[in-house]
Amino acid sequence: MSHAKPLGGAGLRGQVAGRTALSTVGREGHGLTYRGYAIEALAEQASFEEVVWLLFEAELPNVEQLDELKLRLRLHRRLPEALKRGLEQIPAQTPPMEAVRTGVSLYGNLVPESGFSTQREAAERLLGALPGIICYWYRYAHRGERIDTESAADGVAEHFLTLLHSTPPSEMHRRALDASLVLYAEHEFNASTFTARVVASTLADLYSCLTAAVGALRGPLHGGANEEAMALIERFDSVEAARIGVAGMLERREKVMGFGHAIYRDSDPRSAVIERWAERLATDPDSHRLLEVSRAIAALMDERKGLFPNADFYHASAYHSLGIPTGLFTPIFVIARAAGWSAHVFEQRADNRIIRPSADYVGSEPREFVPLAQR
Ligand code: COA
């Protein structure tokens, strides 16, 4: 029996599992790029909708193309009545990511991909509807309100904040969430994207791929880390308490969520961008304290473990300043990453072979079957 060690060890680390033209993650000389554009430039200068176009079409849109995409996304904000009734059945105590998983799946039942002439239309439909799916369920479950999921907002970030708060956001809040959506839109073969590609490789419909991807993103080692980071920083009311508390966690060998990365070795380029937004947004004492606590934890993690904050860590204080409830942090990640997931499904479909790796067998040697009566 062969017990050859899998290449790269556990977690398929370091193994090339396919090809993509969508992004580079930690590749020498590239950093994080979407279709060749540096994430820093995109987060600073491009809107989320420009990034959606870039991921789907491989080029940046011109003004007309962008306007048309935004118009189409706006037209998809209205949710089918049956979807709203379905969302109303999901209990309030359901973790929001599980409600989103159901919402995406139910949307696919009511508005199936087979009803569209292009896969891109199916993806755009969901992108337009997702803020409404999340906010409709959340406001109904937690406040008993049936909100109108249409708004006059121009783009996805503004639309989400308008639905959540029933009032349009400030320009700074809109820009902060827009930048966050750009940062979260795509990240090569991470767990949820790889999940989407595996499902796509079986020739399943787009909504099956995305429902599976939501399930993968839900876990605290992946997308759920931004919510865990919030739970961590709000435990401490001072920098001193944070240093003592996190030092204790490290002594107990507990994981500190929002730190470390499977691919990046020195830093996560998204972290500096969202940290700057967290700083700009920290205009009240509560947000300011959370930012200071976050920075103290980051300094300690560097000192003690040489670990750096990943994209999720400063998202916690930034989202808190935007008035976003912690349970919706990862659902917002879904809105953004649905763009990357969809683009990966298109790429997989364009050059498909079913993804079916092999396992290193570590079980019993062949043996004789013993009938039930003789056991
Ligand atoms: N807190 C404490 N220790 C950590 C850590 C963290 N956040 N991340 C990694 N480590 C430790 C590991 O336990 C390991 O220690 P060991 O060698 O003593 O066992 C060492 O650092 C090296 O880990 P590494 O191999 O780099 O991590 P990985 O590739 O197995 O896992 C993550 C990567 C992202 C899953 C991991 O860093 C993690 O769990 N981070 C917290 C969750 C998180 O923020 N996820 C979002 C990712 S964007």
PDB file of N, CA and C and ligand atoms in Angstrom, residues 13 220-223 225 250 253-263 265 268 270 301 305 307 310-312, ligand 1:
ATOM      1  N   ARG A  13      -1.868  22.849   0.198  1.00  0.00           N
ATOM      2  CA  ARG A  13      -1.068  24.075   0.137  1.00  0.00           C
ATOM      3  C   ARG A  13       0.022  23.971  -0.925  1.00  0.00           C
ATOM      4  N   PRO A 220     -15.404  30.285   9.905  1.00  0.00           N
ATOM      5  CA  PRO A 220     -14.523  31.305  10.492  1.00  0.00           C
ATOM      6  C   PRO A 220     -13.091  31.272   9.973  1.00  0.00           C
ATOM      7  N   LEU A 221     -12.661  30.172   9.354  1.00  0.00           N
ATOM      8  CA  LEU A 221     -11.302  30.173   8.791  1.00  0.00           C
ATOM      9  C   LEU A 221     -11.280  30.874   7.436  1.00  0.00           C
ATOM     10  N   HIS A 222     -12.454  31.187   6.901  1.00  0.00           N
ATOM     11  CA  HIS A 222     -12.516  31.862   5.591  1.00  0.00           C
ATOM     12  C   HIS A 222     -13.273  33.182   5.805  1.00  0.00           C
ATOM     13  N   GLY A 223     -14.416  33.375   5.169  1.00  0.00           N
ATOM     14  CA  GLY A 223     -15.093  34.677   5.244  1.00  0.00           C
ATOM     15  C   GLY A 223     -15.551  35.047   6.633  1.00  0.00           C
ATOM     16  N   ALA A 225     -14.182  35.116   9.225  1.00  0.00           N
ATOM     17  CA  ALA A 225     -13.145  35.706  10.078  1.00  0.00           C
ATOM     18  C   ALA A 225     -13.417  37.178  10.392  1.00  0.00           C
ATOM     19  N   LEU A 250      -2.609  33.704  22.893  1.00  0.00           N
ATOM     20  CA  LEU A 250      -1.454  33.076  22.237  1.00  0.00           C
ATOM     21  C   LEU A 250      -0.815  32.030  23.147  1.00  0.00           C
ATOM     22  N   ARG A 253      -2.500  28.980  22.943  1.00  0.00           N
ATOM     23  CA  ARG A 253      -2.426  28.510  21.542  1.00  0.00           C
ATOM     24  C   ARG A 253      -3.762  28.617  20.828  1.00  0.00           C
ATOM     25  N   GLU A 254      -4.514  29.680  21.173  1.00  0.00           N
ATOM     26  CA  GLU A 254      -5.786  29.916  20.470  1.00  0.00           C
ATOM     27  C   GLU A 254      -5.504  30.705  19.208  1.00  0.00           C
ATOM     28  N   LYS A 255      -6.338  30.502  18.182  1.00  0.00           N
ATOM     29  CA  LYS A 255      -6.193  31.284  16.947  1.00  0.00           C
ATOM     30  C   LYS A 255      -6.754  32.671  17.148  1.00  0.00           C
ATOM     31  N   VAL A 256      -6.092  33.658  16.579  1.00  0.00           N
ATOM     32  CA  VAL A 256      -6.591  35.030  16.630  1.00  0.00           C
ATOM     33  C   VAL A 256      -7.130  35.334  15.235  1.00  0.00           C
ATOM     34  N   MET A 257      -8.431  35.454  15.137  1.00  0.00           N
ATOM     35  CA  MET A 257      -9.066  35.566  13.822  1.00  0.00           C
ATOM     36  C   MET A 257      -8.752  36.903  13.163  1.00  0.00           C
ATOM     37  N   GLY A 258      -8.542  36.833  11.854  1.00  0.00           N
ATOM     38  CA  GLY A 258      -8.173  38.052  11.137  1.00  0.00           C
ATOM     39  C   GLY A 258      -6.666  38.167  10.943  1.00  0.00           C
ATOM     40  N   PHE A 259      -5.926  37.137  11.361  1.00  0.00           N
ATOM     41  CA  PHE A 259      -4.467  37.139  11.177  1.00  0.00           C
ATOM     42  C   PHE A 259      -4.014  35.901  10.425  1.00  0.00           C
ATOM     43  N   GLY A 260      -2.930  36.079   9.686  1.00  0.00           N
ATOM     44  CA  GLY A 260      -2.345  34.958   8.952  1.00  0.00           C
ATOM     45  C   GLY A 260      -3.031  34.753   7.618  1.00  0.00           C
ATOM     46  N   HIS A 261      -2.357  34.017   6.761  1.00  0.00           N
ATOM     47  CA  HIS A 261      -2.926  33.743   5.445  1.00  0.00           C
ATOM     48  C   HIS A 261      -2.296  32.500   4.850  1.00  0.00           C
ATOM     49  N   ALA A 262      -3.105  31.776   4.102  1.00  0.00           N
ATOM     50  CA  ALA A 262      -2.596  30.536   3.509  1.00  0.00           C
ATOM     51  C   ALA A 262      -1.560  30.800   2.419  1.00  0.00           C
ATOM     52  N   ILE A 263      -1.626  31.918   1.736  1.00  0.00           N
ATOM     53  CA  ILE A 263      -0.712  32.190   0.616  1.00  0.00           C
ATOM     54  C   ILE A 263       0.268  33.323   0.939  1.00  0.00           C
ATOM     55  N   ARG A 265       2.826  35.614   2.687  1.00  0.00           N
ATOM     56  CA  ARG A 265       3.775  35.287   3.753  1.00  0.00           C
ATOM     57  C   ARG A 265       4.131  36.515   4.591  1.00  0.00           C
ATOM     58  N   ASP A 268      -0.884  41.116   3.762  1.00  0.00           N
ATOM     59  CA  ASP A 268      -2.018  40.988   2.854  1.00  0.00           C
ATOM     60  C   ASP A 268      -2.270  42.391   2.301  1.00  0.00           C
ATOM     61  N   ARG A 270      -4.545  43.871   0.960  1.00  0.00           N
ATOM     62  CA  ARG A 270      -5.870  44.460   1.194  1.00  0.00           C
ATOM     63  C   ARG A 270      -5.964  45.100   2.573  1.00  0.00           C
ATOM     64  N   MET A 301       0.600  40.845  17.629  1.00  0.00           N
ATOM     65  CA  MET A 301       0.680  39.641  16.778  1.00  0.00           C
ATOM     66  C   MET A 301       1.979  39.638  15.980  1.00  0.00           C
ATOM     67  N   LYS A 305       4.293  36.676  17.103  1.00  0.00           N
ATOM     68  CA  LYS A 305       4.137  35.546  16.175  1.00  0.00           C
ATOM     69  C   LYS A 305       4.629  35.847  14.762  1.00  0.00           C
ATOM     70  N   LEU A 307       2.928  37.432  12.757  1.00  0.00           N
ATOM     71  CA  LEU A 307       1.729  37.308  11.907  1.00  0.00           C
ATOM     72  C   LEU A 307       1.156  38.687  11.613  1.00  0.00           C
ATOM     73  N   ASN A 310      -4.902  40.060   8.019  1.00  0.00           N
ATOM     74  CA  ASN A 310      -5.370  39.805   6.649  1.00  0.00           C
ATOM     75  C   ASN A 310      -6.527  40.749   6.321  1.00  0.00           C
ATOM     76  N   ALA A 311      -7.155  40.545   5.157  1.00  0.00           N
ATOM     77  CA  ALA A 311      -8.191  41.482   4.693  1.00  0.00           C
ATOM     78  C   ALA A 311      -9.315  41.636   5.698  1.00  0.00           C
ATOM     79  N   ASP A 312      -9.544  40.602   6.503  1.00  0.00           N
ATOM     80  CA  ASP A 312     -10.720  40.633   7.378  1.00  0.00           C
ATOM     81  C   ASP A 312     -10.552  41.485   8.626  1.00  0.00           C
TER      82      ASP A 312
HETATM   83  N1  COA B   1      -3.578  33.037  15.182  1.00  0.00           N
HETATM   84  C1  COA B   1      -2.663  32.320  15.860  1.00  0.00           C
HETATM   85  N2  COA B   1      -1.801  31.498  15.240  1.00  0.00           N
HETATM   86  C2  COA B   1      -1.875  31.398  13.910  1.00  0.00           C
HETATM   87  C3  COA B   1      -2.804  32.114  13.164  1.00  0.00           C
HETATM   88  C4  COA B   1      -3.676  32.974  13.850  1.00  0.00           C
HETATM   89  N3  COA B   1      -4.602  33.681  13.202  1.00  0.00           N
HETATM   90  N4  COA B   1      -2.649  31.824  11.840  1.00  0.00           N
HETATM   91  C5  COA B   1      -1.661  30.936  11.769  1.00  0.00           C
HETATM   92  N5  COA B   1      -1.216  30.677  13.017  1.00  0.00           N
HETATM   93  C6  COA B   1      -0.151  29.760  13.359  1.00  0.00           C
HETATM   94  C7  COA B   1      -0.572  28.347  13.001  1.00  0.00           C
HETATM   95  O1  COA B   1      -1.304  27.736  14.062  1.00  0.00           O
HETATM   96  C8  COA B   1       0.749  27.715  12.748  1.00  0.00           C
HETATM   97  O2  COA B   1       1.364  27.456  13.997  1.00  0.00           O
HETATM   98  P1  COA B   1       2.049  26.036  14.292  1.00  0.00           P
HETATM   99  O3  COA B   1       3.093  25.899  13.208  1.00  0.00           O
HETATM  100  O4  COA B   1       2.587  26.207  15.660  1.00  0.00           O
HETATM  101  O5  COA B   1       0.950  25.032  14.199  1.00  0.00           O
HETATM  102  C9  COA B   1       1.557  28.811  12.096  1.00  0.00           C
HETATM  103  O6  COA B   1       0.963  30.023  12.525  1.00  0.00           O
HETATM  104  C10 COA B   1       1.598  28.766  10.594  1.00  0.00           C
HETATM  105  O7  COA B   1       0.305  28.730  10.061  1.00  0.00           O
HETATM  106  P2  COA B   1       0.115  28.724   8.462  1.00  0.00           P
HETATM  107  O8  COA B   1       0.576  27.409   7.948  1.00  0.00           O
HETATM  108  O9  COA B   1       0.686  29.953   7.917  1.00  0.00           O
HETATM  109  O10 COA B   1      -1.450  28.863   8.333  1.00  0.00           O
HETATM  110  P3  COA B   1      -2.439  27.973   7.418  1.00  0.00           P
HETATM  111  O11 COA B   1      -2.058  28.118   6.002  1.00  0.00           O
HETATM  112  O12 COA B   1      -2.569  26.614   7.982  1.00  0.00           O
HETATM  113  O13 COA B   1      -3.816  28.708   7.690  1.00  0.00           O
HETATM  114  C11 COA B   1      -5.292  30.498   7.922  1.00  0.00           C
HETATM  115  C12 COA B   1      -4.094  29.942   7.135  1.00  0.00           C
HETATM  116  C13 COA B   1      -5.774  31.781   7.251  1.00  0.00           C
HETATM  117  C14 COA B   1      -6.437  29.478   7.906  1.00  0.00           C
HETATM  118  C15 COA B   1      -4.830  30.757   9.346  1.00  0.00           C
HETATM  119  O14 COA B   1      -3.840  31.747   9.343  1.00  0.00           O
HETATM  120  C16 COA B   1      -5.969  31.145  10.243  1.00  0.00           C
HETATM  121  O15 COA B   1      -6.669  30.273  10.772  1.00  0.00           O
HETATM  122  N6  COA B   1      -6.189  32.465  10.440  1.00  0.00           N
HETATM  123  C17 COA B   1      -7.307  32.903  11.226  1.00  0.00           C
HETATM  124  C18 COA B   1      -8.582  32.867  10.388  1.00  0.00           C
HETATM  125  C19 COA B   1      -8.626  33.964   9.379  1.00  0.00           C
HETATM  126  O16 COA B   1      -8.337  35.101   9.664  1.00  0.00           O
HETATM  127  N7  COA B   1      -9.063  33.594   8.178  1.00  0.00           N
HETATM  128  C20 COA B   1      -9.221  34.542   7.074  1.00  0.00           C
HETATM  129  C21 COA B   1      -8.203  34.270   6.030  1.00  0.00           C
HETATM  130  S1  COA B   1      -8.225  35.551   4.804  1.00  0.00           S
END
